[in-house]
Short mmCIF file of C-alpha atoms in Angstrom, two decimals:
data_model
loop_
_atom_site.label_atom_id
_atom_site.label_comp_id
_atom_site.label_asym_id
_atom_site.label_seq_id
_atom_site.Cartn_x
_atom_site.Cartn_y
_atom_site.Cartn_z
CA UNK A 1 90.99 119.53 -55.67
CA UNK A 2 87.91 119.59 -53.70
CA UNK A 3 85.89 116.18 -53.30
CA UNK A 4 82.55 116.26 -55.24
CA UNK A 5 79.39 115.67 -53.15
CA UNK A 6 78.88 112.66 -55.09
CA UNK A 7 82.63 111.19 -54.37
CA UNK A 8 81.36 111.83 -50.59
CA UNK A 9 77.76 110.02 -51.00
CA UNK A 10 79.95 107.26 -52.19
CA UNK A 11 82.53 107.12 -49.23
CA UNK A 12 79.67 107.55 -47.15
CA UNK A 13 78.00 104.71 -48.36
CA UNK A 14 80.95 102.42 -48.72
CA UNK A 15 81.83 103.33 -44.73
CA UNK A 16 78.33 102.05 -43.89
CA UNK A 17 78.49 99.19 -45.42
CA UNK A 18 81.92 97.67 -44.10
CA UNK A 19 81.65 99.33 -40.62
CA UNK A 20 81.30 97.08 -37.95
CA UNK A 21 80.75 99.59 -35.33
CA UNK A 22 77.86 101.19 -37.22
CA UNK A 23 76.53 97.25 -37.93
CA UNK A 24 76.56 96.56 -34.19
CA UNK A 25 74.74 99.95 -33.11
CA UNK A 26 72.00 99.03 -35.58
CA UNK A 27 71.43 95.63 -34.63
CA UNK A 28 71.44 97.25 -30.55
CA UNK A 29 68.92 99.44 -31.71
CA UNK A 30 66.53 97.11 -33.38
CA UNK A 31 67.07 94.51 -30.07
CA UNK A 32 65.75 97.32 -28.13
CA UNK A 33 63.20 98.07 -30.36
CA UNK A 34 61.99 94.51 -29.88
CA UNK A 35 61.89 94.46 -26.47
CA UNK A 36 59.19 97.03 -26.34
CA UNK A 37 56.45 95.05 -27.73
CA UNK A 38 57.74 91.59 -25.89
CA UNK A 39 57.80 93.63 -22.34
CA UNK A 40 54.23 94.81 -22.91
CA UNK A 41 53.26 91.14 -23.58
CA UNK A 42 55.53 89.85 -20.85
CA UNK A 43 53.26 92.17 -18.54
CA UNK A 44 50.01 91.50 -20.58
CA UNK A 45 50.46 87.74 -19.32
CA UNK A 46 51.44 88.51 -15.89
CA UNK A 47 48.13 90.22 -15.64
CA UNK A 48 45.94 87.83 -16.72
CA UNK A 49 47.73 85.41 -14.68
CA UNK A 50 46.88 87.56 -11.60
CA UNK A 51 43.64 87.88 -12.50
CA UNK A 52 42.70 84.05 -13.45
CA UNK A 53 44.39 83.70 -9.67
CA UNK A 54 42.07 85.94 -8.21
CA UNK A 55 39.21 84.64 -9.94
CA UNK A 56 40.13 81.29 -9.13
CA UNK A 57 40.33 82.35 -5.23
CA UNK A 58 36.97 84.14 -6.20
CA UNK A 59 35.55 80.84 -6.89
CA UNK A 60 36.71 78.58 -4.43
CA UNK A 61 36.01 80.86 -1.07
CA UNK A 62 32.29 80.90 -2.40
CA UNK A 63 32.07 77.17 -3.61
CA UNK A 64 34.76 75.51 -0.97
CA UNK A 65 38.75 75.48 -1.62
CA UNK A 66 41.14 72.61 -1.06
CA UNK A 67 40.58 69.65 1.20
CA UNK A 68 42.20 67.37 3.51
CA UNK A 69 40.36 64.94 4.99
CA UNK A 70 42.21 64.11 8.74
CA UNK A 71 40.49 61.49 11.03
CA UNK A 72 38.78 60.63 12.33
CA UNK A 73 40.41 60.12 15.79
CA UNK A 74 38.98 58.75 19.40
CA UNK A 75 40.14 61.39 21.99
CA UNK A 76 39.67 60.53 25.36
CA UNK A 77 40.79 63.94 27.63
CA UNK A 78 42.47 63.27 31.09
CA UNK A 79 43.42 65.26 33.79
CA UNK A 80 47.04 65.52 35.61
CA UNK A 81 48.37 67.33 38.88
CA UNK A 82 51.65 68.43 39.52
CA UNK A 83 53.24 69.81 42.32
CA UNK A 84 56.27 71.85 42.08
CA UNK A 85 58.00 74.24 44.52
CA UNK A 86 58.62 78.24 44.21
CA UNK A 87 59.79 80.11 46.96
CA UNK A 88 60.06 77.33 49.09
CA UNK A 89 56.09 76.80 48.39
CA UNK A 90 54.48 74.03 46.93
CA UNK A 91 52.19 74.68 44.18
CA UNK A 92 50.07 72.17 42.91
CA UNK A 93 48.20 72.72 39.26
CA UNK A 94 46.67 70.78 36.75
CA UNK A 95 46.72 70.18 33.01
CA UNK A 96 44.65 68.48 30.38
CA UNK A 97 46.38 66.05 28.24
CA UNK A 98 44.68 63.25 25.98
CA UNK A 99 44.53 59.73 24.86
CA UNK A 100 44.40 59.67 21.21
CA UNK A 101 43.68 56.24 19.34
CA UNK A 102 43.22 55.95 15.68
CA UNK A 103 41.18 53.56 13.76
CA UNK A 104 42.50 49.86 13.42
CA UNK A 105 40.17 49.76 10.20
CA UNK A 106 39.36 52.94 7.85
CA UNK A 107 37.58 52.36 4.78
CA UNK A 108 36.25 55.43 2.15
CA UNK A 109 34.23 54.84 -0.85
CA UNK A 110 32.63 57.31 -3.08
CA UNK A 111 32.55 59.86 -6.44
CA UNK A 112 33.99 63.27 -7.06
CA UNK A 113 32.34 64.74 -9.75
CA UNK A 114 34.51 67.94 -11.63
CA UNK A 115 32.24 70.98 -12.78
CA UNK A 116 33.60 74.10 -14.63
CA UNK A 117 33.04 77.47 -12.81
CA UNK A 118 33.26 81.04 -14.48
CA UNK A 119 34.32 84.72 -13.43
CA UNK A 120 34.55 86.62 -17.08
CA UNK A 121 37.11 85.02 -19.09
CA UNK A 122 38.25 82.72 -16.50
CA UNK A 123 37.42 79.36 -15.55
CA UNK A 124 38.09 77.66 -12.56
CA UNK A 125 37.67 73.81 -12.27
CA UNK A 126 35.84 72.68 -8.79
CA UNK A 127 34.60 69.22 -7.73
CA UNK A 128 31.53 67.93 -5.62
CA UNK A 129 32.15 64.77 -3.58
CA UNK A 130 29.91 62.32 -2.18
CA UNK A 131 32.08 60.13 0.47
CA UNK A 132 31.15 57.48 2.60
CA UNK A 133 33.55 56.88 5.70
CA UNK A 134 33.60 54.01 8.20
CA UNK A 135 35.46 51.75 10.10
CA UNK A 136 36.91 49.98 13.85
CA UNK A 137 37.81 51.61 16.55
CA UNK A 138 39.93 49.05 19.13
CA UNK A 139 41.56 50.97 21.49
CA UNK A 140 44.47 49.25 23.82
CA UNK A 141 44.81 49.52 27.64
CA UNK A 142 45.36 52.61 29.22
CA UNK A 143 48.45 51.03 31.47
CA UNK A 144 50.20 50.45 28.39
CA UNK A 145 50.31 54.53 28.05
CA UNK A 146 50.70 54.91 32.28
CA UNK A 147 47.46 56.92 32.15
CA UNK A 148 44.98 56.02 35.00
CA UNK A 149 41.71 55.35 34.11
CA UNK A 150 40.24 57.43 37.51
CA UNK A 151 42.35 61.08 35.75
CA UNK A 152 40.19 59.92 32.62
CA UNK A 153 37.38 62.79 31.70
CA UNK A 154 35.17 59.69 30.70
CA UNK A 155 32.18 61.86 29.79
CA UNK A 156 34.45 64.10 27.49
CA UNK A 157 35.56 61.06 25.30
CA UNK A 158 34.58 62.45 21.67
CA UNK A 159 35.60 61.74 17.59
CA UNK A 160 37.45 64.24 16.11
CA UNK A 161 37.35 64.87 12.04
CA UNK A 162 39.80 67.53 10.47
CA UNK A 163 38.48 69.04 7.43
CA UNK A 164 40.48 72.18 5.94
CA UNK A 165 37.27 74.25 4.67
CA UNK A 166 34.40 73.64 6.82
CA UNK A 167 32.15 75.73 4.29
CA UNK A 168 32.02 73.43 2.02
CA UNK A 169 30.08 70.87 3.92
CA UNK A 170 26.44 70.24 2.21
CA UNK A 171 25.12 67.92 4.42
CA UNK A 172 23.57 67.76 8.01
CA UNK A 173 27.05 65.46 9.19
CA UNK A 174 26.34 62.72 11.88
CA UNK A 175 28.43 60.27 13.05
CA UNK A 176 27.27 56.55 13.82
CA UNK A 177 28.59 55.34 16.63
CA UNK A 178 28.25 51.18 17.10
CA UNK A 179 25.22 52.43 14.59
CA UNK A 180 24.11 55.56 16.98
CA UNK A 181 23.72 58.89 15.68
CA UNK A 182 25.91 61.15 17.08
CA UNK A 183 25.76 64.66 16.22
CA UNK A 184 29.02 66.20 14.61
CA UNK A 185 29.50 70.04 16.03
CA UNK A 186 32.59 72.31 14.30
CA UNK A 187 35.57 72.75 16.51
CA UNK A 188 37.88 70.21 17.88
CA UNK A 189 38.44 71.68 21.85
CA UNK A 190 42.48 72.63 22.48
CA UNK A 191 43.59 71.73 18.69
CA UNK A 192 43.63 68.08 20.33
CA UNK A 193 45.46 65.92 17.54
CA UNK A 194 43.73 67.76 14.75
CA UNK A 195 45.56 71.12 14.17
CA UNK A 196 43.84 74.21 12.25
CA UNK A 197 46.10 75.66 9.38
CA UNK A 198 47.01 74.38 6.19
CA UNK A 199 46.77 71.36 4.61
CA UNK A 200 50.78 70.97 4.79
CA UNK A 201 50.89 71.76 8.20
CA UNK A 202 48.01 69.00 9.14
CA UNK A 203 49.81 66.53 6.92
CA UNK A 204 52.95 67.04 8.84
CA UNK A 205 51.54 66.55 12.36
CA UNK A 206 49.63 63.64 11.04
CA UNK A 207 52.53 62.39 9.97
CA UNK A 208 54.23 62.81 13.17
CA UNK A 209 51.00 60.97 14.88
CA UNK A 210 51.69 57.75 12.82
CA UNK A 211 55.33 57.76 13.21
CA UNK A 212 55.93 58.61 15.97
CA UNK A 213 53.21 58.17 18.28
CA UNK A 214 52.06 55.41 16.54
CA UNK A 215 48.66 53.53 16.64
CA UNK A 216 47.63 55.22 19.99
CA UNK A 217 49.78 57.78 22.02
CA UNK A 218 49.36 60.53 24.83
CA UNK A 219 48.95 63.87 23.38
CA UNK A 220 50.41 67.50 25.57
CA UNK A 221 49.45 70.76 23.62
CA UNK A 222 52.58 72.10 25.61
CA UNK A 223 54.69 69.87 23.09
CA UNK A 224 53.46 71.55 20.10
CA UNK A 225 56.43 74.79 20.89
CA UNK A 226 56.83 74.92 16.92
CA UNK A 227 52.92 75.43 16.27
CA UNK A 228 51.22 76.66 19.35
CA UNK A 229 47.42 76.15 18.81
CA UNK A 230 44.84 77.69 21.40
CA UNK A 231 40.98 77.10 20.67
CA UNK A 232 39.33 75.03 18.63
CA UNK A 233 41.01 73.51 15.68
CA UNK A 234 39.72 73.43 11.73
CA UNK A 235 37.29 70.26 11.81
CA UNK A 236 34.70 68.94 13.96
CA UNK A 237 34.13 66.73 17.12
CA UNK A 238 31.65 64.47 18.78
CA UNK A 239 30.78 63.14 21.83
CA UNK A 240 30.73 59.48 22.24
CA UNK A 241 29.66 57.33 25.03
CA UNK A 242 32.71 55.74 26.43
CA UNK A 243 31.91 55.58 30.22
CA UNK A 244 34.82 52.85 31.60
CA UNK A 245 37.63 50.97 30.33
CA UNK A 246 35.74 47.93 29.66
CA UNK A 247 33.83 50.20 27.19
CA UNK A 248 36.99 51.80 25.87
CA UNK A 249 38.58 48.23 24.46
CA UNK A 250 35.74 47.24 23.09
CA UNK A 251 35.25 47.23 19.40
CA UNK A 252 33.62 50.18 18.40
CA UNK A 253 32.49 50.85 14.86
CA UNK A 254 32.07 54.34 13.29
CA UNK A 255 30.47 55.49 9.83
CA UNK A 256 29.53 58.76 8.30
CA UNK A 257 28.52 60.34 4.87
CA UNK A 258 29.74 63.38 3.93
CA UNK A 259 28.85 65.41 1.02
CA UNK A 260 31.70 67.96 -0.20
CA UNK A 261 32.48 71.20 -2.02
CA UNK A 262 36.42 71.55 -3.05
CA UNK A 263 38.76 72.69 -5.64
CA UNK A 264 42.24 72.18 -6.43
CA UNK A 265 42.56 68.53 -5.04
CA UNK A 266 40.73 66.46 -2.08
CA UNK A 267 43.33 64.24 -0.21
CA UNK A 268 42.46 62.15 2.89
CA UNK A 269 45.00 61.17 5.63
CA UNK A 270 45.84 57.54 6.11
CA UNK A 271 44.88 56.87 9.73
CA UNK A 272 43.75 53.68 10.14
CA UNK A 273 46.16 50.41 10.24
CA UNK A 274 44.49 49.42 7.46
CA UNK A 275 42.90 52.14 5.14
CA UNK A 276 41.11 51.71 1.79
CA UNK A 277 40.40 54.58 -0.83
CA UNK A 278 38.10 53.55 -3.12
#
């Protein structure tokens, strides 16, 4: 006797209900299913995420991006011969190194005030600060680093300030030297202390100034092998009348304003012996 299509249906149906197999396909297929909608949000968000990044970059390369504030630092160039011998000829050549001294007192006071930039649907968060900068330079003797004060460049002795975006600079910026103007021009010559890069790099060779050169060192550019530098560095230098030694260890006070553009944060390296943030 032949099964009725109805006797079928009904095997059918009872088969669907208690088969696993059949259970696990359909739950496969409505994971998949799933997926399709949370993939084209998964990419929906990775988009706008790339786009509030490039808006954000947008903003800050016209307004002024991150900052580090590095220095500043008395640089005091000297000159050095040395002979050596190649093919049984002397050759004598010379090299600029420098005398670097940081500040035995560094004091900053001022306000950062936040504003909202927008680029379509975006918003970007960017600051304006007003800073005020001063403090003591007290630089030791030069025997204590075996430099001779005749291989000095006395007339060379400048101030070097790191900053990581110069752009954003909204002021004329002069430096007061013992309460003298003293004209602030971009570029620090050779890299000197001050490197150009990023504001991890800087932080690291400041770091390296403080620890290991401590208050005052000697600086080679042939020591930096890791991060060769030629030119001028990020930041900006001037020229400072320091015509002797007697003039050197003096006390020599320094002050500056400076008024900023930034986003994303605005740090400032501690240089001085003693440094205040206010």
């Amino acid at each position: 006797m032949n099964p009725t299509p109805a006797s079928l249906l009904t095997r059918a149906n009872d088969w669907a209900r208690n088969s696993v197999t059949l259970k696990l396909l359909s739950i496969g297929l409505l994971l998949l299913l799933l997926l399709i909608p949370s993939s084209m949000v998964e990419s929906l968000i990775t988009e706008r995420a790339a786009n509030r990044d490039a808006a954000t970059e947008e903003i800050s390369a016209q307004w002024g991006g991150p900052q580090l504030l590095l220095g500043p630092v008395l640089v005091l160039p000297y000159t050095i011969t040395e002979t050596t011998t190649e093919n049984n000829k002397s050759v004598t050549a010379t090299r600029t190194q420098y005398v670097c001294v940081l500040p035995d007192t560094l004091a900053s006071t001022g306000q950062l005030a936040p504003e909202r930039r927008h680029r379509g649907i975006y918003e970007a968060v960017v600051y304006r600060a007003r800073l005020h900068v001063q403090g003591v330079f007290q630089a030791p003797p030069l025997a204590d680093l075996g430099v001779r004060a005749a291989d000095v460049r006395w007339d060379e002795a400048f101030v070097a300030l790191g900053l990581s975006d110069l752009k954003g600079i909204r002021n004329g910026l002069a430096l007061r030297w013992d309460g003298q103007p003293r004209p602030f021009e971009p570029g620090v010559p050779d890299g000197a202390v001050l490197p150009a890069g990023s504001a991890p790099t800087v932080s690291t060779q400041v770091n390296n100034v403080v620890q290991e050169r401590g208050r005052y060192s000697r600086y080679r550019p042939e020591d930096d092998v890791d991060n060769p530098r030629e030119g001028a560095a990020d930041g900006l230098s001037a020229l400072v009348p320091v015509p002797d030694v007697a003039t050197l260890t003096r006390r020599h006070t320094f002050a500056f304003d400076l008024d900023l553009n930034g986003s994303t944060g605005l740090l400032q390296a501690p240089l001085g012996r003693q440094t205040t943030l206010h």
